Amino acid sequence: MDLRNSDALIVVDVQNDFLPGGALGVPGGDRVVDPINRVMPLFGYVVGTRDWHPREHPHFQEHGGVWPFHCLQDTPGAQFGPGLNAGAFHHVVSKGTDPASHGYDAFEANDLAARLRSRGISRVFVCGLATDYCVRATALASSAEGFETVLLTDAIAAVNVNPEDEDRALGEMRAAGIAFAKTSDLRPAAA
Ligand code: VGL
């Protein structure tokens, strides 16, 4: 797949707490780091997202939610994963800061869509963690915002609270018209 200058990459939540050994470690989550590092330089605009929760958040079991504490603001678990070249991010979106929303979707309640449009971006590639939550929500939102959306299937990993969650999420994304590609299929945009 040939890249265009009007493409952007969104790297979702590659944070310590979502990597193996983290508070909500995604099985195989560390496998996304190398392919992401490899493709970031192919994109003129790279957005990194991070879960960035206050402790008082309905997302958490302690407060009636389903998740253990993870990605608490300014804690080591919320830092980008070791080895991820987060220095390549042009913009960082912090999600889940508002107790009124879970923050699965990187487009929710911030200027990301407008930012991408103002740069002439028409196509968005999505990778990162986790396939069945924030990657899914972000890719679906990107598509709903009118961006042609491509999921990088070798640079994602799923939580799979239920074993079928990954397949269900992939099916929902496909049904929404999201294309699937591998990082090794990406070729640089013509200069
Ligand atoms: C996520 C589970 C809970 C994610 C966030 O980043 O995909 N998953 N909170």
PDB file of C-alpha atoms and ligand atoms in Angstrom:
ATOM      1  CA  MET A   1       0.000   0.000   0.000  1.00  0.00           C
ATOM      2  CA  ASP A   2       1.443   3.340  -1.095  1.00  0.00           C
ATOM      3  CA  LEU A   3       1.313   6.030   1.537  1.00  0.00           C
ATOM      4  CA  ARG A   4       0.282   9.607   0.747  1.00  0.00           C
ATOM      5  CA  ASN A   5       1.284  12.908   2.217  1.00  0.00           C
ATOM      6  CA  SER A   6      -2.306  13.222   3.426  1.00  0.00           C
ATOM      7  CA  ASP A   7      -1.932  10.207   5.757  1.00  0.00           C
ATOM      8  CA  ALA A   8      -1.584  10.304   9.523  1.00  0.00           C
ATOM      9  CA  LEU A   9      -0.753   7.568  12.025  1.00  0.00           C
ATOM     10  CA  ILE A  10      -2.430   7.236  15.425  1.00  0.00           C
ATOM     11  CA  VAL A  11      -0.493   5.160  17.954  1.00  0.00           C
ATOM     12  CA  VAL A  12      -2.971   4.162  20.647  1.00  0.00           C
ATOM     13  CA  ASP A  13      -2.006   3.717  24.306  1.00  0.00           C
ATOM     14  CA  VAL A  14       1.361   1.964  24.104  1.00  0.00           C
ATOM     15  CA  GLN A  15       1.856   2.559  27.831  1.00  0.00           C
ATOM     16  CA  ASN A  16       3.538   0.538  30.560  1.00  0.00           C
ATOM     17  CA  ASP A  17       0.275  -0.514  32.194  1.00  0.00           C
ATOM     18  CA  PHE A  18      -0.947  -2.078  28.938  1.00  0.00           C
ATOM     19  CA  LEU A  19       2.295  -3.940  28.283  1.00  0.00           C
ATOM     20  CA  PRO A  20       3.036  -7.390  29.775  1.00  0.00           C
ATOM     21  CA  GLY A  21       3.723  -6.954  33.500  1.00  0.00           C
ATOM     22  CA  GLY A  22       1.605  -3.792  33.654  1.00  0.00           C
ATOM     23  CA  ALA A  23      -1.548  -3.265  35.716  1.00  0.00           C
ATOM     24  CA  LEU A  24      -3.693  -4.237  32.723  1.00  0.00           C
ATOM     25  CA  GLY A  25      -1.067  -5.985  30.618  1.00  0.00           C
ATOM     26  CA  VAL A  26      -2.276  -6.976  27.161  1.00  0.00           C
ATOM     27  CA  PRO A  27      -0.998 -10.433  26.169  1.00  0.00           C
ATOM     28  CA  GLY A  28       1.609  -9.950  23.442  1.00  0.00           C
ATOM     29  CA  GLY A  29       1.268  -6.186  23.736  1.00  0.00           C
ATOM     30  CA  ASP A  30       5.023  -5.724  23.539  1.00  0.00           C
ATOM     31  CA  ARG A  31       5.006  -7.122  20.008  1.00  0.00           C
ATOM     32  CA  VAL A  32       3.488  -3.891  18.671  1.00  0.00           C
ATOM     33  CA  VAL A  33       6.484  -1.737  19.605  1.00  0.00           C
ATOM     34  CA  ASP A  34       8.941  -2.709  16.853  1.00  0.00           C
ATOM     35  CA  PRO A  35       6.507  -2.457  13.927  1.00  0.00           C
ATOM     36  CA  ILE A  36       5.251   0.896  15.246  1.00  0.00           C
ATOM     37  CA  ASN A  37       8.775   2.266  15.549  1.00  0.00           C
ATOM     38  CA  ARG A  38       9.469   1.089  12.017  1.00  0.00           C
ATOM     39  CA  VAL A  39       6.497   2.821  10.393  1.00  0.00           C
ATOM     40  CA  MET A  40       6.381   6.095  12.319  1.00  0.00           C
ATOM     41  CA  PRO A  41       9.050   7.697  10.096  1.00  0.00           C
ATOM     42  CA  LEU A  42       6.884   6.967   7.022  1.00  0.00           C
ATOM     43  CA  PHE A  43       4.200   9.383   8.243  1.00  0.00           C
ATOM     44  CA  GLY A  44       4.343  13.152   8.141  1.00  0.00           C
ATOM     45  CA  TYR A  45       2.007  13.392  11.107  1.00  0.00           C
ATOM     46  CA  VAL A  46       2.031  10.964  14.028  1.00  0.00           C
ATOM     47  CA  VAL A  47      -0.362  11.210  16.965  1.00  0.00           C
ATOM     48  CA  GLY A  48       0.268   9.300  20.179  1.00  0.00           C
ATOM     49  CA  THR A  49      -2.591   8.703  22.589  1.00  0.00           C
ATOM     50  CA  ARG A  50      -2.408   7.845  26.248  1.00  0.00           C
ATOM     51  CA  ASP A  51      -4.925   6.781  28.828  1.00  0.00           C
ATOM     52  CA  TRP A  52      -4.543   9.398  31.548  1.00  0.00           C
ATOM     53  CA  HIS A  53      -6.986   8.767  34.347  1.00  0.00           C
ATOM     54  CA  PRO A  54      -7.585  10.491  37.648  1.00  0.00           C
ATOM     55  CA  ARG A  55      -7.875   7.948  40.483  1.00  0.00           C
ATOM     56  CA  GLU A  56     -11.495   9.003  41.006  1.00  0.00           C
ATOM     57  CA  HIS A  57     -12.865   7.580  37.796  1.00  0.00           C
ATOM     58  CA  PRO A  58     -15.933   5.361  37.241  1.00  0.00           C
ATOM     59  CA  HIS A  59     -13.779   3.257  34.885  1.00  0.00           C
ATOM     60  CA  PHE A  60     -12.188   1.589  37.914  1.00  0.00           C
ATOM     61  CA  GLN A  61     -13.473  -1.320  40.021  1.00  0.00           C
ATOM     62  CA  GLU A  62     -12.985   0.768  43.163  1.00  0.00           C
ATOM     63  CA  HIS A  63     -15.526   3.204  41.786  1.00  0.00           C
ATOM     64  CA  GLY A  64     -18.052   0.779  40.301  1.00  0.00           C
ATOM     65  CA  GLY A  65     -16.305   0.126  36.972  1.00  0.00           C
ATOM     66  CA  VAL A  66     -14.776  -3.008  35.498  1.00  0.00           C
ATOM     67  CA  TRP A  67     -11.045  -2.258  35.422  1.00  0.00           C
ATOM     68  CA  PRO A  68      -8.239  -2.377  37.954  1.00  0.00           C
ATOM     69  CA  PHE A  69      -6.426   0.923  38.417  1.00  0.00           C
ATOM     70  CA  HIS A  70      -4.264   1.642  35.375  1.00  0.00           C
ATOM     71  CA  CYS A  71      -2.668   4.615  33.636  1.00  0.00           C
ATOM     72  CA  LEU A  72      -3.136   6.964  36.564  1.00  0.00           C
ATOM     73  CA  GLN A  73      -1.943  10.452  35.682  1.00  0.00           C
ATOM     74  CA  ASP A  74       1.756  11.068  36.325  1.00  0.00           C
ATOM     75  CA  THR A  75       2.518   7.493  37.402  1.00  0.00           C
ATOM     76  CA  PRO A  76       5.109   5.152  35.828  1.00  0.00           C
ATOM     77  CA  GLY A  77       2.305   2.918  34.527  1.00  0.00           C
ATOM     78  CA  ALA A  78       1.027   5.770  32.393  1.00  0.00           C
ATOM     79  CA  GLN A  79       4.399   6.408  30.726  1.00  0.00           C
ATOM     80  CA  PHE A  80       4.889   5.310  27.145  1.00  0.00           C
ATOM     81  CA  GLY A  81       6.408   1.848  26.929  1.00  0.00           C
ATOM     82  CA  PRO A  82      10.144   1.276  26.967  1.00  0.00           C
ATOM     83  CA  GLY A  83      11.538   1.126  23.476  1.00  0.00           C
ATOM     84  CA  LEU A  84       8.647   3.040  21.931  1.00  0.00           C
ATOM     85  CA  ASN A  85      10.011   6.044  20.078  1.00  0.00           C
ATOM     86  CA  ALA A  86       7.513   8.466  21.600  1.00  0.00           C
ATOM     87  CA  GLY A  87       9.837  11.290  20.523  1.00  0.00           C
ATOM     88  CA  ALA A  88       8.406  10.775  17.036  1.00  0.00           C
ATOM     89  CA  PHE A  89       4.936  11.906  18.145  1.00  0.00           C
ATOM     90  CA  HIS A  90       3.894  15.272  16.746  1.00  0.00           C
ATOM     91  CA  HIS A  91       0.927  15.476  19.057  1.00  0.00           C
ATOM     92  CA  VAL A  92      -0.248  13.618  22.168  1.00  0.00           C
ATOM     93  CA  VAL A  93      -3.904  13.094  23.102  1.00  0.00           C
ATOM     94  CA  SER A  94      -4.599  12.332  26.771  1.00  0.00           C
ATOM     95  CA  LYS A  95      -7.850  10.380  27.171  1.00  0.00           C
ATOM     96  CA  GLY A  96     -10.051   9.356  30.066  1.00  0.00           C
ATOM     97  CA  THR A  97      -9.294  12.438  32.106  1.00  0.00           C
ATOM     98  CA  ASP A  98     -12.972  13.319  32.410  1.00  0.00           C
ATOM     99  CA  PRO A  99     -14.924  11.147  34.870  1.00  0.00           C
ATOM    100  CA  ALA A 100     -17.940  11.542  32.572  1.00  0.00           C
ATOM    101  CA  SER A 101     -16.393   9.339  29.890  1.00  0.00           C
ATOM    102  CA  HIS A 102     -14.291   6.186  29.691  1.00  0.00           C
ATOM    103  CA  GLY A 103     -11.955   7.708  27.185  1.00  0.00           C
ATOM    104  CA  TYR A 104     -11.697   4.742  24.855  1.00  0.00           C
ATOM    105  CA  ASP A 105     -11.971   6.961  21.779  1.00  0.00           C
ATOM    106  CA  ALA A 106      -9.110   9.324  20.940  1.00  0.00           C
ATOM    107  CA  PHE A 107     -11.428  11.669  19.024  1.00  0.00           C
ATOM    108  CA  GLU A 108     -13.835  12.238  21.890  1.00  0.00           C
ATOM    109  CA  ALA A 109     -14.001  15.688  23.446  1.00  0.00           C
ATOM    110  CA  ASN A 110     -10.827  17.123  21.939  1.00  0.00           C
ATOM    111  CA  ASP A 111      -9.644  18.829  18.772  1.00  0.00           C
ATOM    112  CA  LEU A 112      -8.036  15.799  17.091  1.00  0.00           C
ATOM    113  CA  ALA A 113     -10.373  15.657  14.076  1.00  0.00           C
ATOM    114  CA  ALA A 114     -10.006  19.403  13.450  1.00  0.00           C
ATOM    115  CA  ARG A 115      -6.248  19.162  13.848  1.00  0.00           C
ATOM    116  CA  LEU A 116      -6.023  16.392  11.276  1.00  0.00           C
ATOM    117  CA  ARG A 117      -8.318  18.229   8.858  1.00  0.00           C
ATOM    118  CA  SER A 118      -6.348  21.455   9.208  1.00  0.00           C
ATOM    119  CA  ARG A 119      -3.265  19.535   8.035  1.00  0.00           C
ATOM    120  CA  GLY A 120      -5.094  18.174   5.006  1.00  0.00           C
ATOM    121  CA  ILE A 121      -5.172  14.645   6.422  1.00  0.00           C
ATOM    122  CA  SER A 122      -7.765  12.452   4.724  1.00  0.00           C
ATOM    123  CA  ARG A 123      -6.593   8.986   5.723  1.00  0.00           C
ATOM    124  CA  VAL A 124      -5.785   7.713   9.208  1.00  0.00           C
ATOM    125  CA  PHE A 125      -3.841   4.570  10.103  1.00  0.00           C
ATOM    126  CA  VAL A 126      -4.488   3.112  13.557  1.00  0.00           C
ATOM    127  CA  CYS A 127      -2.265   0.813  15.623  1.00  0.00           C
ATOM    128  CA  GLY A 128      -1.487   0.118  19.295  1.00  0.00           C
ATOM    129  CA  LEU A 129      -3.412  -1.193  22.317  1.00  0.00           C
ATOM    130  CA  ALA A 130      -5.893  -2.602  22.790  1.00  0.00           C
ATOM    131  CA  THR A 131      -7.689  -3.967  19.725  1.00  0.00           C
ATOM    132  CA  ASP A 132     -10.956  -4.576  21.577  1.00  0.00           C
ATOM    133  CA  TYR A 133     -11.113  -1.223  23.415  1.00  0.00           C
ATOM    134  CA  CYS A 134      -9.226   1.907  22.513  1.00  0.00           C
ATOM    135  CA  VAL A 135      -8.017   0.807  19.076  1.00  0.00           C
ATOM    136  CA  ARG A 136     -11.545  -0.263  18.149  1.00  0.00           C
ATOM    137  CA  ALA A 137     -13.163   2.909  19.502  1.00  0.00           C
ATOM    138  CA  THR A 138     -10.560   5.170  17.895  1.00  0.00           C
ATOM    139  CA  ALA A 139     -10.720   3.479  14.490  1.00  0.00           C
ATOM    140  CA  LEU A 140     -14.543   3.550  14.485  1.00  0.00           C
ATOM    141  CA  ALA A 141     -14.523   7.224  15.494  1.00  0.00           C
ATOM    142  CA  SER A 142     -11.973   8.057  12.797  1.00  0.00           C
ATOM    143  CA  SER A 143     -14.197   6.427  10.210  1.00  0.00           C
ATOM    144  CA  ALA A 144     -17.299   8.174  11.587  1.00  0.00           C
ATOM    145  CA  GLU A 145     -15.424  11.504  11.350  1.00  0.00           C
ATOM    146  CA  GLY A 146     -15.073  10.844   7.630  1.00  0.00           C
ATOM    147  CA  PHE A 147     -11.423   9.807   7.509  1.00  0.00           C
ATOM    148  CA  GLU A 148     -10.568   6.848   5.342  1.00  0.00           C
ATOM    149  CA  THR A 149      -9.296   4.506   8.061  1.00  0.00           C
ATOM    150  CA  VAL A 150      -6.780   1.671   7.948  1.00  0.00           C
ATOM    151  CA  LEU A 151      -6.024  -0.748  10.792  1.00  0.00           C
ATOM    152  CA  LEU A 152      -2.451  -2.027  11.006  1.00  0.00           C
ATOM    153  CA  THR A 153      -3.170  -5.624  11.970  1.00  0.00           C
ATOM    154  CA  ASP A 154       0.363  -6.645  12.929  1.00  0.00           C
ATOM    155  CA  ALA A 155       0.728  -3.657  15.273  1.00  0.00           C
ATOM    156  CA  ILE A 156      -2.273  -4.262  17.560  1.00  0.00           C
ATOM    157  CA  ALA A 157      -3.066  -6.673  20.409  1.00  0.00           C
ATOM    158  CA  ALA A 158      -6.272  -7.482  22.291  1.00  0.00           C
ATOM    159  CA  VAL A 159      -7.210  -7.765  25.977  1.00  0.00           C
ATOM    160  CA  ASN A 160      -9.741 -10.549  25.260  1.00  0.00           C
ATOM    161  CA  VAL A 161     -11.693 -10.411  28.528  1.00  0.00           C
ATOM    162  CA  ASN A 162     -13.859 -12.865  26.557  1.00  0.00           C
ATOM    163  CA  PRO A 163     -11.902 -14.968  24.059  1.00  0.00           C
ATOM    164  CA  GLU A 164     -14.045 -13.798  21.138  1.00  0.00           C
ATOM    165  CA  ASP A 165     -13.592 -10.066  21.814  1.00  0.00           C
ATOM    166  CA  GLU A 166     -10.747  -9.600  19.347  1.00  0.00           C
ATOM    167  CA  ASP A 167     -12.635 -11.244  16.471  1.00  0.00           C
ATOM    168  CA  ARG A 168     -15.768  -9.306  17.293  1.00  0.00           C
ATOM    169  CA  ALA A 169     -13.864  -6.014  17.318  1.00  0.00           C
ATOM    170  CA  LEU A 170     -12.164  -6.828  14.004  1.00  0.00           C
ATOM    171  CA  GLY A 171     -15.564  -7.702  12.507  1.00  0.00           C
ATOM    172  CA  GLU A 172     -17.088  -4.430  13.692  1.00  0.00           C
ATOM    173  CA  MET A 173     -14.219  -2.450  12.208  1.00  0.00           C
ATOM    174  CA  ARG A 174     -14.451  -4.291   8.893  1.00  0.00           C
ATOM    175  CA  ALA A 175     -18.223  -3.761   8.811  1.00  0.00           C
ATOM    176  CA  ALA A 176     -17.631  -0.018   9.285  1.00  0.00           C
ATOM    177  CA  GLY A 177     -15.530   0.044   6.116  1.00  0.00           C
ATOM    178  CA  ILE A 178     -12.142   0.146   7.840  1.00  0.00           C
ATOM    179  CA  ALA A 179      -9.384  -1.386   5.692  1.00  0.00           C
ATOM    180  CA  PHE A 180      -6.777  -3.787   7.088  1.00  0.00           C
ATOM    181  CA  ALA A 181      -3.088  -3.666   6.177  1.00  0.00           C
ATOM    182  CA  LYS A 182       0.244  -4.883   7.523  1.00  0.00           C
ATOM    183  CA  THR A 183       3.076  -2.550   8.430  1.00  0.00           C
ATOM    184  CA  SER A 184       5.353  -4.422   6.000  1.00  0.00           C
ATOM    185  CA  ASP A 185       2.953  -3.523   3.153  1.00  0.00           C
ATOM    186  CA  LEU A 186       3.407   0.237   3.639  1.00  0.00           C
ATOM    187  CA  ARG A 187       5.536   2.059   1.101  1.00  0.00           C
ATOM    188  CA  PRO A 188       6.687   5.655   1.578  1.00  0.00           C
ATOM    189  CA  ALA A 189       4.762   8.475  -0.059  1.00  0.00           C
ATOM    190  CA  ALA A 190       6.282   9.903  -3.217  1.00  0.00           C
ATOM    191  CA  ALA A 191       8.201  13.060  -2.274  1.00  0.00           C
TER     192      ALA A 191
HETATM  193  C1  VGL B   1      -8.028   0.216  27.333  1.00  0.00           C
HETATM  194  C2  VGL B   1      -9.016  -1.319  28.703  1.00  0.00           C
HETATM  195  C3  VGL B   1      -9.288  -0.346  29.641  1.00  0.00           C
HETATM  196  C4  VGL B   1      -7.298   0.496  26.053  1.00  0.00           C
HETATM  197  C5  VGL B   1      -8.285   1.209  28.248  1.00  0.00           C
HETATM  198  O1  VGL B   1      -6.451   1.399  26.024  1.00  0.00           O
HETATM  199  O2  VGL B   1      -7.590  -0.183  25.061  1.00  0.00           O
HETATM  200  N1  VGL B   1      -8.408  -1.038  27.565  1.00  0.00           N
HETATM  201  N2  VGL B   1      -8.925   0.903  29.393  1.00  0.00           N
END
